[in-house]
Each structure stands twice: as C-alpha cells, then as structure tokens.
Amino acid sequence: MRALKRSTSAALTLAALAGTAALATTTPASAASYHCTTSSHSVDDPSYTGPDSDNWDLDVTLCALRSGGTIYTTATVYWDGPYTAKNRSTLTFNKARFVLQTKKSVKGTDPVVKSGAYTGLEHALEHSSSNGNGSYSTGTLKYKAGSGRYLADGYIQLDWSGDGKNYRTPILFTASPVV
C-alpha cells in the first residue's frame, strides 16, 4: 500500500509540474481572442423560376482581434443553399465575392483602413454539399493600428448566371464588436 501512495504522490507532482510548464510557455498574444458577430440574410436566386426552393440562407461571422498595435480581421460565410444547387453547380454564378474590411471606429461613418476581396466564395458556393450547404473562410487582414478602436465589416456581392446583370447590390452584414 505504501508503494501505491508513493506512485500516486509522484504522479500528482509530475502532473502539477507539467501544468506549470504549460502555463509558463503561454504568451499574452495567445491568450487574446477574436471578438465576433454573426448575422444572417436570405437571398433569392433571380435567375431560377422553377418549382424548387431557390433561396440561399447566408450566415456571416465577422471577427476582429487587437494584439499589441496590430488589428486582425477575418470572416467566415456559412450557407444553407437550395438542395438543387448541387445539380446546377457552376451554372449558378458568373461571379461571387466577399469583401472584408477593417474599419476605424469613429463618430459617423467608419472609414475603411484596409480591405480585401475574396473571389474564392464563388467556387465554394458552387461546390456546396449534396444538401446545398457549405462554408468559406476569408484570409486574415492585418493592419498596424494607431490609437483608436477598430472593427471588421464586410459584404457579399453576387453575379447570378442567366440574369443578364453584373454584381447586384451588396448584401450587408453586422460588423464585429470594436477592439
């Protein structure tokens, strides 16, 4: 019984030391986390007039992180498209993009300090799962910030195949919290 107590005591001591070592290697930057907001919008495919459902239900999560003097912004688009989206595949869109923006929070209209257009959204939408679902993550914008507060904002633009128009009005989403 005495040997079991020593083994248990040694195991507990090693576990405590390992936990302390893990805490010692954690840096303040890794402890930071993104501040995010998710919002939704439903979009009707104007080029499809058939009997099946053709709405695309879009959820966008916009996130911002301040680490030292740098602001990081990113976005993820999730969708529940029509189950027939897989059948139409690359015939659904001529173009589609997500425009991610890093904005400085000010009184009035927030100015864009950095932006990026992510055209990979078209491929992702047109290659949805067999149920019409999927997701797409943008890259991360990095901005050396001065004083002040910043946020992530963004919108989707779609150019539907067969409707004879270019990009339609941007689909707006709720910006991230300020950081």
Short mmCIF file of N, CA and C in Angstrom, two decimals:
data_model
loop_
_atom_site.label_atom_id
_atom_site.label_comp_id
_atom_site.label_asym_id
_atom_site.label_seq_id
_atom_site.Cartn_x
_atom_site.Cartn_y
_atom_site.Cartn_z
N MET A 1 0.82 -1.19 0.00
CA MET A 1 0.00 0.00 0.00
C MET A 1 0.86 1.25 0.00
N ARG A 2 2.02 1.19 0.70
CA ARG A 2 2.91 2.34 0.80
C ARG A 2 3.46 2.69 -0.59
N ALA A 3 3.76 1.70 -1.41
CA ALA A 3 4.29 1.93 -2.76
C ALA A 3 3.23 2.62 -3.63
N LEU A 4 1.96 2.26 -3.46
CA LEU A 4 0.88 2.89 -4.21
C LEU A 4 0.76 4.37 -3.86
N LYS A 5 0.91 4.70 -2.57
CA LYS A 5 0.84 6.10 -2.15
C LYS A 5 1.98 6.90 -2.78
N ARG A 6 3.22 6.30 -2.80
CA ARG A 6 4.36 6.99 -3.40
C ARG A 6 4.14 7.21 -4.88
N SER A 7 3.61 6.21 -5.59
CA SER A 7 3.36 6.32 -7.04
C SER A 7 2.32 7.38 -7.32
N THR A 8 1.26 7.40 -6.52
CA THR A 8 0.21 8.40 -6.69
C THR A 8 0.76 9.79 -6.42
N SER A 9 1.56 9.90 -5.35
CA SER A 9 2.14 11.20 -4.99
C SER A 9 3.09 11.68 -6.10
N ALA A 10 3.91 10.78 -6.63
CA ALA A 10 4.84 11.15 -7.70
C ALA A 10 4.07 11.56 -8.96
N ALA A 11 3.01 10.85 -9.28
CA ALA A 11 2.20 11.18 -10.46
C ALA A 11 1.55 12.55 -10.32
N LEU A 12 1.04 12.84 -9.12
CA LEU A 12 0.43 14.14 -8.89
C LEU A 12 1.46 15.27 -8.98
N THR A 13 2.65 15.03 -8.47
CA THR A 13 3.72 16.03 -8.54
C THR A 13 4.11 16.28 -9.98
N LEU A 14 4.29 15.22 -10.78
CA LEU A 14 4.63 15.37 -12.20
C LEU A 14 3.53 16.09 -12.96
N ALA A 15 2.28 15.78 -12.67
CA ALA A 15 1.16 16.45 -13.35
C ALA A 15 1.15 17.94 -13.01
N ALA A 16 1.41 18.26 -11.75
CA ALA A 16 1.44 19.67 -11.35
C ALA A 16 2.58 20.41 -12.04
N LEU A 17 3.76 19.77 -12.11
CA LEU A 17 4.89 20.39 -12.79
C LEU A 17 4.60 20.57 -14.28
N ALA A 18 3.99 19.59 -14.91
CA ALA A 18 3.66 19.69 -16.33
C ALA A 18 2.67 20.82 -16.58
N GLY A 19 1.69 20.96 -15.70
CA GLY A 19 0.72 22.05 -15.83
C GLY A 19 1.37 23.40 -15.66
N THR A 20 2.32 23.51 -14.73
CA THR A 20 3.05 24.76 -14.52
C THR A 20 3.89 25.08 -15.74
N ALA A 21 4.55 24.08 -16.31
CA ALA A 21 5.38 24.31 -17.50
C ALA A 21 4.52 24.77 -18.67
N ALA A 22 3.34 24.19 -18.81
CA ALA A 22 2.44 24.60 -19.90
C ALA A 22 2.00 26.04 -19.71
N LEU A 23 1.71 26.44 -18.49
CA LEU A 23 1.32 27.81 -18.22
C LEU A 23 2.47 28.78 -18.48
N ALA A 24 3.69 28.36 -18.17
CA ALA A 24 4.84 29.24 -18.34
C ALA A 24 5.12 29.53 -19.82
N THR A 25 4.74 28.63 -20.72
CA THR A 25 5.02 28.84 -22.14
C THR A 25 3.91 29.61 -22.85
N THR A 26 2.81 29.88 -22.18
CA THR A 26 1.73 30.63 -22.79
C THR A 26 2.09 32.11 -22.85
N THR A 27 1.94 32.71 -24.04
CA THR A 27 2.27 34.12 -24.20
C THR A 27 1.00 34.95 -24.15
N PRO A 28 1.11 36.24 -23.85
CA PRO A 28 -0.08 37.10 -23.81
C PRO A 28 -0.82 37.12 -25.14
N ALA A 29 -0.09 37.04 -26.27
CA ALA A 29 -0.76 37.08 -27.57
C ALA A 29 -1.65 35.87 -27.78
N SER A 30 -1.23 34.71 -27.30
CA SER A 30 -2.06 33.52 -27.50
C SER A 30 -3.29 33.56 -26.61
N ALA A 31 -3.25 34.36 -25.56
CA ALA A 31 -4.41 34.46 -24.67
C ALA A 31 -5.48 35.36 -25.26
N ALA A 32 -5.09 36.21 -26.24
CA ALA A 32 -6.07 37.10 -26.88
C ALA A 32 -7.03 36.28 -27.71
N SER A 33 -8.24 36.79 -27.88
CA SER A 33 -9.20 36.07 -28.71
C SER A 33 -9.96 37.06 -29.59
N TYR A 34 -10.47 36.52 -30.68
CA TYR A 34 -11.26 37.34 -31.60
C TYR A 34 -12.59 37.72 -30.96
N HIS A 35 -13.07 38.90 -31.33
CA HIS A 35 -14.40 39.37 -30.93
C HIS A 35 -15.26 39.29 -32.20
N CYS A 36 -16.33 38.52 -32.14
CA CYS A 36 -17.09 38.20 -33.36
C CYS A 36 -18.58 38.50 -33.24
N THR A 37 -19.17 38.73 -34.39
CA THR A 37 -20.63 38.89 -34.51
C THR A 37 -21.09 38.07 -35.70
N THR A 38 -22.20 37.36 -35.54
CA THR A 38 -22.79 36.59 -36.64
C THR A 38 -24.14 37.19 -36.98
N SER A 39 -24.38 37.38 -38.27
CA SER A 39 -25.69 37.86 -38.73
C SER A 39 -26.09 37.09 -39.98
N SER A 40 -27.35 37.20 -40.36
CA SER A 40 -27.90 36.37 -41.43
C SER A 40 -28.63 37.19 -42.48
N HIS A 41 -28.76 36.60 -43.66
CA HIS A 41 -29.51 37.21 -44.76
C HIS A 41 -29.94 36.09 -45.71
N SER A 42 -31.16 36.16 -46.19
CA SER A 42 -31.66 35.18 -47.16
C SER A 42 -31.72 35.84 -48.54
N VAL A 43 -31.24 35.12 -49.55
CA VAL A 43 -31.15 35.66 -50.91
C VAL A 43 -31.88 34.74 -51.87
N ASP A 44 -32.72 35.32 -52.71
CA ASP A 44 -33.45 34.58 -53.73
C ASP A 44 -32.65 34.57 -55.03
N ASP A 45 -32.54 33.43 -55.67
CA ASP A 45 -31.87 33.32 -56.97
C ASP A 45 -32.81 33.88 -58.03
N PRO A 46 -32.51 35.08 -58.58
CA PRO A 46 -33.42 35.71 -59.54
C PRO A 46 -33.45 35.03 -60.91
N SER A 47 -32.46 34.18 -61.18
CA SER A 47 -32.41 33.54 -62.50
C SER A 47 -33.16 32.22 -62.54
N TYR A 48 -33.63 31.74 -61.38
CA TYR A 48 -34.32 30.46 -61.34
C TYR A 48 -35.80 30.68 -61.08
N THR A 49 -36.65 30.12 -61.94
CA THR A 49 -38.09 30.28 -61.78
C THR A 49 -38.82 28.94 -61.68
N GLY A 50 -38.07 27.89 -61.43
CA GLY A 50 -38.66 26.56 -61.36
C GLY A 50 -39.44 26.33 -60.08
N PRO A 51 -39.93 25.11 -59.91
CA PRO A 51 -40.80 24.79 -58.77
C PRO A 51 -40.04 24.57 -57.46
N ASP A 52 -38.73 24.34 -57.52
CA ASP A 52 -37.98 24.06 -56.29
C ASP A 52 -37.60 25.33 -55.55
N SER A 53 -37.32 25.17 -54.28
CA SER A 53 -36.83 26.30 -53.48
C SER A 53 -35.50 26.76 -54.05
N ASP A 54 -35.29 28.07 -54.08
CA ASP A 54 -34.04 28.58 -54.64
C ASP A 54 -33.37 29.62 -53.74
N ASN A 55 -33.78 29.71 -52.50
CA ASN A 55 -33.18 30.69 -51.58
C ASN A 55 -31.86 30.19 -51.01
N TRP A 56 -30.94 31.12 -50.83
CA TRP A 56 -29.67 30.87 -50.18
C TRP A 56 -29.72 31.59 -48.83
N ASP A 57 -29.66 30.84 -47.74
CA ASP A 57 -29.65 31.42 -46.39
C ASP A 57 -28.19 31.55 -45.96
N LEU A 58 -27.74 32.79 -45.83
CA LEU A 58 -26.33 33.08 -45.56
C LEU A 58 -26.16 33.56 -44.12
N ASP A 59 -25.17 33.01 -43.43
CA ASP A 59 -24.75 33.48 -42.11
C ASP A 59 -23.30 33.91 -42.25
N VAL A 60 -22.97 35.10 -41.77
CA VAL A 60 -21.61 35.60 -41.83
C VAL A 60 -21.14 35.93 -40.42
N THR A 61 -19.97 35.42 -40.08
CA THR A 61 -19.33 35.74 -38.81
C THR A 61 -18.14 36.65 -39.10
N LEU A 62 -18.20 37.87 -38.61
CA LEU A 62 -17.13 38.85 -38.77
C LEU A 62 -16.39 38.98 -37.44
N CYS A 63 -15.05 38.90 -37.49
CA CYS A 63 -14.25 38.89 -36.27
C CYS A 63 -13.09 39.88 -36.35
N ALA A 64 -12.78 40.48 -35.20
CA ALA A 64 -11.64 41.39 -35.09
C ALA A 64 -10.86 41.05 -33.83
N LEU A 65 -9.55 41.25 -33.92
CA LEU A 65 -8.65 40.99 -32.81
C LEU A 65 -7.59 42.07 -32.78
N ARG A 66 -7.34 42.62 -31.59
CA ARG A 66 -6.21 43.54 -31.41
C ARG A 66 -5.15 42.80 -30.62
N SER A 67 -3.96 42.78 -31.17
CA SER A 67 -2.82 42.19 -30.47
C SER A 67 -1.69 43.20 -30.54
N GLY A 68 -1.42 43.84 -29.42
CA GLY A 68 -0.44 44.93 -29.41
C GLY A 68 -0.96 46.06 -30.27
N GLY A 69 -0.15 46.51 -31.22
CA GLY A 69 -0.56 47.59 -32.11
C GLY A 69 -1.08 47.10 -33.44
N THR A 70 -1.48 45.83 -33.53
CA THR A 70 -1.95 45.26 -34.80
C THR A 70 -3.40 44.80 -34.67
N ILE A 71 -4.17 45.09 -35.72
CA ILE A 71 -5.57 44.64 -35.78
C ILE A 71 -5.64 43.52 -36.83
N TYR A 72 -6.29 42.43 -36.46
CA TYR A 72 -6.52 41.31 -37.37
C TYR A 72 -8.02 41.19 -37.59
N THR A 73 -8.45 41.07 -38.84
CA THR A 73 -9.87 40.87 -39.14
C THR A 73 -10.02 39.68 -40.07
N THR A 74 -11.11 38.96 -39.91
CA THR A 74 -11.39 37.79 -40.72
C THR A 74 -12.90 37.56 -40.76
N ALA A 75 -13.34 36.73 -41.70
CA ALA A 75 -14.77 36.42 -41.81
C ALA A 75 -14.96 34.98 -42.27
N THR A 76 -16.09 34.41 -41.87
CA THR A 76 -16.49 33.09 -42.35
C THR A 76 -17.94 33.18 -42.80
N VAL A 77 -18.20 32.63 -43.99
CA VAL A 77 -19.54 32.59 -44.56
C VAL A 77 -20.04 31.15 -44.46
N TYR A 78 -21.23 30.97 -43.92
CA TYR A 78 -21.89 29.67 -43.86
C TYR A 78 -23.18 29.81 -44.67
N TRP A 79 -23.58 28.74 -45.35
CA TRP A 79 -24.84 28.84 -46.09
C TRP A 79 -25.59 27.53 -46.09
N ASP A 80 -26.88 27.72 -46.23
CA ASP A 80 -27.82 26.62 -46.45
C ASP A 80 -28.48 26.99 -47.77
N GLY A 81 -27.95 26.44 -48.84
CA GLY A 81 -28.46 26.75 -50.17
C GLY A 81 -29.56 25.78 -50.54
N PRO A 82 -30.16 26.00 -51.69
CA PRO A 82 -31.20 25.08 -52.15
C PRO A 82 -30.58 23.71 -52.44
N TYR A 83 -31.31 22.66 -52.17
CA TYR A 83 -30.75 21.33 -52.41
C TYR A 83 -30.46 21.12 -53.89
N THR A 84 -31.08 21.91 -54.75
CA THR A 84 -30.82 21.78 -56.19
C THR A 84 -29.54 22.50 -56.60
N ALA A 85 -28.88 23.21 -55.69
CA ALA A 85 -27.66 23.94 -56.02
C ALA A 85 -26.59 22.99 -56.56
N LYS A 86 -26.51 21.81 -56.02
CA LYS A 86 -25.51 20.83 -56.48
C LYS A 86 -25.76 20.44 -57.93
N ASN A 87 -27.04 20.38 -58.33
CA ASN A 87 -27.37 20.00 -59.70
C ASN A 87 -26.96 21.07 -60.70
N ARG A 88 -27.04 22.34 -60.29
CA ARG A 88 -26.72 23.43 -61.20
C ARG A 88 -25.24 23.78 -61.15
N SER A 89 -24.56 23.41 -60.09
CA SER A 89 -23.12 23.55 -59.92
C SER A 89 -22.58 24.87 -60.42
N THR A 90 -21.70 24.84 -61.40
CA THR A 90 -21.01 26.05 -61.85
C THR A 90 -21.87 26.94 -62.73
N LEU A 91 -23.13 26.62 -62.87
CA LEU A 91 -24.02 27.46 -63.66
C LEU A 91 -24.81 28.45 -62.80
N THR A 92 -24.55 28.46 -61.50
CA THR A 92 -25.32 29.31 -60.60
C THR A 92 -24.85 30.77 -60.63
N PHE A 93 -23.54 30.98 -60.61
CA PHE A 93 -22.99 32.34 -60.53
C PHE A 93 -22.00 32.60 -61.67
N ASN A 94 -22.00 33.84 -62.15
CA ASN A 94 -20.92 34.29 -63.02
C ASN A 94 -19.73 34.67 -62.14
N LYS A 95 -20.03 35.34 -61.02
CA LYS A 95 -19.01 35.78 -60.07
C LYS A 95 -19.67 35.87 -58.69
N ALA A 96 -18.84 35.72 -57.68
CA ALA A 96 -19.28 35.94 -56.29
C ALA A 96 -18.04 36.29 -55.49
N ARG A 97 -18.20 37.23 -54.56
CA ARG A 97 -17.05 37.60 -53.73
C ARG A 97 -17.51 38.08 -52.36
N PHE A 98 -16.60 37.94 -51.41
CA PHE A 98 -16.80 38.51 -50.09
C PHE A 98 -15.78 39.62 -49.94
N VAL A 99 -16.24 40.81 -49.59
CA VAL A 99 -15.34 41.94 -49.38
C VAL A 99 -15.22 42.15 -47.87
N LEU A 100 -14.02 41.89 -47.35
CA LEU A 100 -13.72 42.06 -45.93
C LEU A 100 -13.07 43.43 -45.74
N GLN A 101 -13.50 44.14 -44.71
CA GLN A 101 -12.99 45.47 -44.45
C GLN A 101 -12.56 45.62 -42.99
N THR A 102 -11.42 46.25 -42.79
CA THR A 102 -11.01 46.68 -41.46
C THR A 102 -11.35 48.16 -41.40
N LYS A 103 -12.12 48.54 -40.40
CA LYS A 103 -12.56 49.94 -40.29
C LYS A 103 -12.14 50.51 -38.94
N LYS A 104 -11.85 51.81 -38.95
CA LYS A 104 -11.60 52.53 -37.71
C LYS A 104 -12.94 53.04 -37.20
N SER A 105 -13.22 52.77 -35.94
CA SER A 105 -14.49 53.19 -35.35
C SER A 105 -14.39 54.66 -34.96
N VAL A 106 -15.22 55.47 -35.60
CA VAL A 106 -15.26 56.92 -35.33
C VAL A 106 -16.71 57.35 -35.24
N LYS A 107 -16.92 58.59 -34.82
CA LYS A 107 -18.27 59.15 -34.82
C LYS A 107 -18.67 59.34 -36.28
N GLY A 108 -19.85 58.89 -36.65
CA GLY A 108 -20.29 58.98 -38.04
C GLY A 108 -19.93 57.72 -38.80
N THR A 109 -19.61 57.86 -40.08
CA THR A 109 -19.28 56.71 -40.92
C THR A 109 -17.86 56.24 -40.64
N ASP A 110 -17.70 54.95 -40.36
CA ASP A 110 -16.39 54.39 -40.06
C ASP A 110 -15.57 54.26 -41.35
N PRO A 111 -14.39 54.88 -41.42
CA PRO A 111 -13.59 54.77 -42.64
C PRO A 111 -12.91 53.40 -42.76
N VAL A 112 -12.82 52.91 -43.98
CA VAL A 112 -12.12 51.66 -44.28
C VAL A 112 -10.63 51.97 -44.30
N VAL A 113 -9.86 51.20 -43.51
CA VAL A 113 -8.41 51.40 -43.50
C VAL A 113 -7.69 50.29 -44.26
N LYS A 114 -8.37 49.16 -44.47
CA LYS A 114 -7.81 48.06 -45.25
C LYS A 114 -8.96 47.19 -45.71
N SER A 115 -8.85 46.64 -46.93
CA SER A 115 -9.90 45.74 -47.41
C SER A 115 -9.31 44.68 -48.33
N GLY A 116 -10.07 43.63 -48.51
CA GLY A 116 -9.67 42.55 -49.40
C GLY A 116 -10.91 41.92 -50.01
N ALA A 117 -10.85 41.59 -51.30
CA ALA A 117 -11.96 40.93 -51.99
C ALA A 117 -11.59 39.47 -52.19
N TYR A 118 -12.43 38.58 -51.69
CA TYR A 118 -12.18 37.14 -51.73
C TYR A 118 -13.12 36.48 -52.72
N THR A 119 -12.60 36.23 -53.92
CA THR A 119 -13.40 35.68 -55.01
C THR A 119 -13.54 34.16 -54.94
N GLY A 120 -12.85 33.53 -54.02
CA GLY A 120 -12.98 32.08 -53.84
C GLY A 120 -14.37 31.69 -53.36
N LEU A 121 -15.15 32.67 -52.94
CA LEU A 121 -16.51 32.40 -52.49
C LEU A 121 -17.34 31.77 -53.60
N GLU A 122 -17.13 32.21 -54.86
CA GLU A 122 -17.91 31.65 -55.98
C GLU A 122 -17.71 30.13 -56.06
N HIS A 123 -16.48 29.68 -56.06
CA HIS A 123 -16.18 28.25 -56.16
C HIS A 123 -16.81 27.50 -54.99
N ALA A 124 -16.68 28.05 -53.79
CA ALA A 124 -17.23 27.39 -52.61
C ALA A 124 -18.75 27.26 -52.69
N LEU A 125 -19.43 28.33 -53.10
CA LEU A 125 -20.89 28.28 -53.22
C LEU A 125 -21.32 27.25 -54.27
N GLU A 126 -20.62 27.24 -55.39
CA GLU A 126 -21.00 26.35 -56.49
C GLU A 126 -20.59 24.91 -56.26
N HIS A 127 -19.83 24.66 -55.23
CA HIS A 127 -19.44 23.30 -54.89
C HIS A 127 -19.92 22.95 -53.48
N SER A 128 -21.16 23.31 -53.23
CA SER A 128 -21.79 23.02 -51.94
C SER A 128 -21.94 21.51 -51.77
N SER A 129 -22.28 21.11 -50.57
CA SER A 129 -22.54 19.69 -50.30
C SER A 129 -23.77 19.24 -51.08
N SER A 130 -24.05 17.98 -51.05
CA SER A 130 -25.22 17.45 -51.77
C SER A 130 -26.52 18.01 -51.22
N ASN A 131 -26.50 18.57 -50.01
CA ASN A 131 -27.68 19.21 -49.43
C ASN A 131 -27.71 20.71 -49.70
N GLY A 132 -26.69 21.25 -50.40
CA GLY A 132 -26.65 22.67 -50.69
C GLY A 132 -25.99 23.50 -49.60
N ASN A 133 -25.31 22.86 -48.65
CA ASN A 133 -24.69 23.57 -47.53
C ASN A 133 -23.19 23.73 -47.74
N GLY A 134 -22.61 24.66 -46.99
CA GLY A 134 -21.16 24.81 -47.06
C GLY A 134 -20.69 25.99 -46.24
N SER A 135 -19.38 26.23 -46.33
CA SER A 135 -18.79 27.38 -45.64
C SER A 135 -17.55 27.83 -46.40
N TYR A 136 -17.16 29.06 -46.14
CA TYR A 136 -15.98 29.65 -46.78
C TYR A 136 -15.37 30.64 -45.80
N SER A 137 -14.07 30.54 -45.60
CA SER A 137 -13.36 31.47 -44.72
C SER A 137 -12.44 32.35 -45.56
N THR A 138 -12.47 33.63 -45.27
CA THR A 138 -11.57 34.57 -45.94
C THR A 138 -10.17 34.40 -45.35
N GLY A 139 -9.24 35.09 -45.92
CA GLY A 139 -7.94 35.22 -45.29
C GLY A 139 -8.07 36.19 -44.12
N THR A 140 -6.95 36.54 -43.53
CA THR A 140 -6.94 37.48 -42.42
C THR A 140 -6.25 38.77 -42.86
N LEU A 141 -6.93 39.88 -42.65
CA LEU A 141 -6.32 41.18 -42.92
C LEU A 141 -5.55 41.60 -41.67
N LYS A 142 -4.36 42.15 -41.88
CA LYS A 142 -3.50 42.60 -40.78
C LYS A 142 -3.24 44.08 -40.99
N TYR A 143 -3.51 44.88 -39.96
CA TYR A 143 -3.35 46.33 -40.07
C TYR A 143 -2.63 46.87 -38.85
N LYS A 144 -1.53 47.59 -39.08
CA LYS A 144 -0.81 48.26 -37.99
C LYS A 144 -1.62 49.47 -37.56
N ALA A 145 -2.20 49.39 -36.39
CA ALA A 145 -3.13 50.42 -35.92
C ALA A 145 -2.45 51.42 -35.01
N GLY A 146 -2.94 52.62 -35.09
CA GLY A 146 -2.55 53.63 -34.12
C GLY A 146 -3.52 53.54 -32.96
N SER A 147 -3.70 54.65 -32.31
CA SER A 147 -4.68 54.66 -31.23
C SER A 147 -6.07 54.58 -31.84
N GLY A 148 -7.03 54.34 -31.04
CA GLY A 148 -8.40 54.25 -31.52
C GLY A 148 -8.90 52.83 -31.48
N ARG A 149 -10.12 52.67 -31.93
CA ARG A 149 -10.79 51.36 -31.91
C ARG A 149 -11.12 50.96 -33.33
N TYR A 150 -11.09 49.66 -33.60
CA TYR A 150 -11.25 49.13 -34.95
C TYR A 150 -12.26 47.99 -34.94
N LEU A 151 -12.74 47.63 -36.13
CA LEU A 151 -13.73 46.56 -36.25
C LEU A 151 -13.62 45.89 -37.62
N ALA A 152 -14.21 44.72 -37.73
CA ALA A 152 -14.31 44.01 -39.01
C ALA A 152 -15.70 44.25 -39.57
N ASP A 153 -15.77 44.50 -40.86
CA ASP A 153 -17.05 44.66 -41.55
C ASP A 153 -16.91 43.97 -42.90
N GLY A 154 -18.01 43.76 -43.58
CA GLY A 154 -17.92 43.11 -44.88
C GLY A 154 -19.26 42.88 -45.52
N TYR A 155 -19.20 42.49 -46.79
CA TYR A 155 -20.42 42.25 -47.54
C TYR A 155 -20.15 41.23 -48.65
N ILE A 156 -21.24 40.67 -49.15
CA ILE A 156 -21.19 39.71 -50.26
C ILE A 156 -21.76 40.37 -51.49
N GLN A 157 -21.14 40.12 -52.63
CA GLN A 157 -21.68 40.54 -53.91
C GLN A 157 -21.82 39.30 -54.79
N LEU A 158 -23.00 39.16 -55.41
CA LEU A 158 -23.29 38.02 -56.26
C LEU A 158 -23.66 38.48 -57.67
N ASP A 159 -23.13 37.79 -58.65
CA ASP A 159 -23.50 37.99 -60.05
C ASP A 159 -24.08 36.66 -60.51
N TRP A 160 -25.40 36.61 -60.58
CA TRP A 160 -26.11 35.37 -60.90
C TRP A 160 -26.01 35.06 -62.39
N SER A 161 -25.79 33.81 -62.74
CA SER A 161 -25.80 33.38 -64.14
C SER A 161 -27.22 33.49 -64.69
N GLY A 162 -27.33 33.92 -65.90
CA GLY A 162 -28.61 33.92 -66.58
C GLY A 162 -29.51 35.10 -66.31
N ASP A 163 -29.08 36.07 -65.48
CA ASP A 163 -29.97 37.20 -65.21
C ASP A 163 -29.59 38.44 -66.03
N GLY A 164 -28.47 38.37 -66.76
CA GLY A 164 -28.07 39.48 -67.62
C GLY A 164 -27.55 40.70 -66.89
N LYS A 165 -27.25 40.57 -65.61
CA LYS A 165 -26.76 41.70 -64.82
C LYS A 165 -25.40 41.36 -64.24
N ASN A 166 -24.68 42.38 -63.79
CA ASN A 166 -23.39 42.19 -63.15
C ASN A 166 -23.63 41.98 -61.65
N TYR A 167 -22.66 42.34 -60.83
CA TYR A 167 -22.86 42.24 -59.39
C TYR A 167 -24.10 43.02 -58.98
N ARG A 168 -24.90 42.40 -58.14
CA ARG A 168 -26.08 43.06 -57.60
C ARG A 168 -25.70 43.89 -56.38
N THR A 169 -26.68 44.54 -55.80
CA THR A 169 -26.47 45.35 -54.60
C THR A 169 -25.77 44.52 -53.53
N PRO A 170 -24.77 45.07 -52.86
CA PRO A 170 -24.08 44.30 -51.81
C PRO A 170 -25.04 43.82 -50.73
N ILE A 171 -24.79 42.61 -50.26
CA ILE A 171 -25.55 42.04 -49.15
C ILE A 171 -24.76 42.35 -47.89
N LEU A 172 -25.33 43.19 -47.05
CA LEU A 172 -24.63 43.70 -45.88
C LEU A 172 -24.87 42.83 -44.65
N PHE A 173 -23.86 42.79 -43.78
CA PHE A 173 -23.94 42.02 -42.55
C PHE A 173 -23.52 42.91 -41.37
N THR A 174 -23.79 42.47 -40.17
CA THR A 174 -23.48 43.23 -38.97
C THR A 174 -21.98 43.15 -38.67
N ALA A 175 -21.36 44.30 -38.42
CA ALA A 175 -19.94 44.37 -38.13
C ALA A 175 -19.60 43.70 -36.81
N SER A 176 -18.33 43.39 -36.65
CA SER A 176 -17.85 42.79 -35.39
C SER A 176 -17.89 43.85 -34.29
N PRO A 177 -17.74 43.41 -33.04
CA PRO A 177 -17.55 44.38 -31.97
C PRO A 177 -16.22 45.13 -32.19
N VAL A 178 -16.10 46.30 -31.62
CA VAL A 178 -14.86 47.06 -31.75
C VAL A 178 -13.80 46.51 -30.80
N VAL A 179 -12.55 46.62 -31.24
CA VAL A 179 -11.42 46.16 -30.41
C VAL A 179 -10.41 47.29 -30.29
#
